[in-house]
Amino acid sequence: QVQLVESGGGWVQPGGSLKLSCAASGSISSIYQMGWYRRAPGKQRELVADMPTGSNTNYADSVKGRFTISTDNAKNTVYLQMNSMKPEDTAVYYCHAAGSSPFNVFVAWGRGTLVTVSS
């Protein structure tokens, strides 16, 4: 079973920065994509950023120029550097990964980590 472990959530003031990380472990042959979703209070879950292997990075319009996604392929880890944060960035952030195991494909989700942006 593939598991995702998130860390780095917490509280930050508007204009501040925070960095999230997510490490994938388990029976993994290869990872095709890793990324981040979020669910804000009263909102639907939305894609924040993802990074398909061998393709272009994708960002939600609301975070372009402020957030940066990166990966460490050797560690099966994805990061989300969040700068110039706004109160509307407050949400539970979920790590996502898709790839293959020796005998199947997989889609995995983290448990979520809360990010709060307030004064």
Coordinates of C-alpha atoms in Angstrom, one line a residue:
Q1 CA 0.0 0.0 0.0
V2 CA 1.3 3.4 -0.9
Q3 CA 1.2 6.1 1.8
L4 CA 1.7 9.8 1.7
V5 CA 3.0 11.7 4.8
E6 CA 2.6 15.4 4.9
S7 CA 4.3 18.0 7.1
G8 CA 4.8 21.7 7.4
G9 CA 1.3 23.0 8.0
G10 CA 0.6 25.6 10.6
W11 CA -0.2 29.3 11.1
V12 CA 1.4 32.2 9.2
Q13 CA 0.6 36.0 9.0
P14 CA -0.5 37.5 5.7
G15 CA 2.5 38.1 3.5
G16 CA 4.4 35.4 5.2
S17 CA 5.8 32.1 3.9
L18 CA 5.3 28.4 4.6
K19 CA 6.7 25.3 3.1
L20 CA 4.9 22.0 2.9
S21 CA 6.4 18.6 2.2
C22 CA 5.0 15.2 1.3
A23 CA 6.9 11.9 1.2
A24 CA 5.5 8.8 -0.6
S25 CA 6.4 5.3 0.6
G26 CA 5.4 1.8 0.0
S27 CA 5.4 -0.5 -3.1
I28 CA 6.3 2.0 -5.7
S29 CA 7.8 1.3 -9.1
S30 CA 7.5 4.8 -10.5
I31 CA 5.6 8.0 -9.8
Y32 CA 3.9 9.7 -12.7
Q33 CA 2.6 12.8 -10.9
M34 CA 2.7 14.4 -7.5
G35 CA 0.8 17.5 -6.5
W36 CA -1.3 19.5 -4.0
Y37 CA -5.0 20.1 -3.5
R38 CA -6.7 22.2 -0.9
R39 CA -10.2 22.7 0.6
A40 CA -10.9 26.1 2.0
P41 CA -13.8 26.7 4.5
G42 CA -17.0 26.8 2.5
K43 CA -15.3 26.0 -0.7
Q44 CA -14.9 22.9 -3.0
R45 CA -11.6 21.1 -3.2
E46 CA -9.3 22.5 -5.9
L47 CA -6.0 21.8 -7.5
V48 CA -3.3 24.0 -6.2
A49 CA -0.3 22.7 -8.2
D50 CA 0.9 19.5 -9.7
M51 CA 4.1 18.3 -11.4
P52 CA 3.7 15.5 -13.9
T53 CA 6.8 13.5 -14.7
G54 CA 8.2 14.7 -18.0
S55 CA 5.6 17.4 -18.5
N56 CA 5.0 21.0 -17.4
T57 CA 4.1 22.2 -13.9
N58 CA 0.5 23.3 -13.4
Y59 CA -0.7 26.0 -11.0
A60 CA -4.1 27.3 -10.0
D61 CA -4.5 30.9 -11.3
S62 CA -4.9 32.1 -7.7
V63 CA -1.4 31.0 -6.6
K64 CA 0.6 31.7 -9.8
G65 CA 3.6 33.8 -8.9
R66 CA 3.4 33.1 -5.2
F67 CA 3.6 29.3 -4.8
T68 CA 6.3 26.9 -6.2
I69 CA 6.1 23.2 -6.5
S70 CA 9.2 21.0 -6.6
T71 CA 10.1 17.3 -6.3
D72 CA 13.0 15.2 -5.0
N73 CA 12.6 12.1 -7.2
A74 CA 15.2 10.1 -5.3
K75 CA 13.1 10.5 -2.1
N76 CA 9.7 10.4 -3.7
T77 CA 9.0 13.7 -2.1
V78 CA 7.1 16.8 -3.3
Y79 CA 7.3 20.3 -1.8
L80 CA 5.1 23.3 -1.9
Q81 CA 6.8 26.7 -1.2
M82 CA 4.1 29.2 -0.4
N83 CA 5.1 32.9 -0.4
S84 CA 3.1 36.2 -0.1
M85 CA 0.3 34.2 1.6
K86 CA -3.2 35.6 1.8
P87 CA -6.1 34.9 4.2
E88 CA -7.9 33.1 1.3
D89 CA -5.0 30.6 1.3
T90 CA -6.4 29.2 4.5
A91 CA -7.3 25.6 3.9
V92 CA -6.6 22.0 4.5
Y93 CA -3.9 21.0 2.0
Y94 CA -3.8 17.5 0.6
C95 CA -0.9 15.7 -1.1
H96 CA -1.7 13.6 -4.1
A97 CA 0.4 11.1 -6.1
A98 CA -0.3 8.7 -9.0
G99 CA 2.0 6.1 -10.3
S100 CA 2.6 2.4 -10.6
S101 CA 3.5 -0.5 -8.3
P102 CA 5.0 -3.8 -9.6
F103 CA 1.5 -5.2 -10.5
N104 CA -0.9 -2.2 -10.6
V105 CA -1.3 1.5 -10.9
F106 CA -2.1 3.6 -7.8
V107 CA -3.7 6.9 -6.7
A108 CA -2.8 8.0 -3.2
W109 CA -3.9 10.9 -1.0
G110 CA -2.4 12.3 2.2
R111 CA -4.5 12.9 5.3
G112 CA -4.3 16.6 4.9
T113 CA -2.5 19.4 6.8
L114 CA -4.1 22.6 8.0
V115 CA -2.7 26.0 6.9
T116 CA -4.1 29.1 8.5
V117 CA -3.3 32.6 7.3
S118 CA -4.4 35.4 9.6
S119 CA -3.4 38.4 11.6

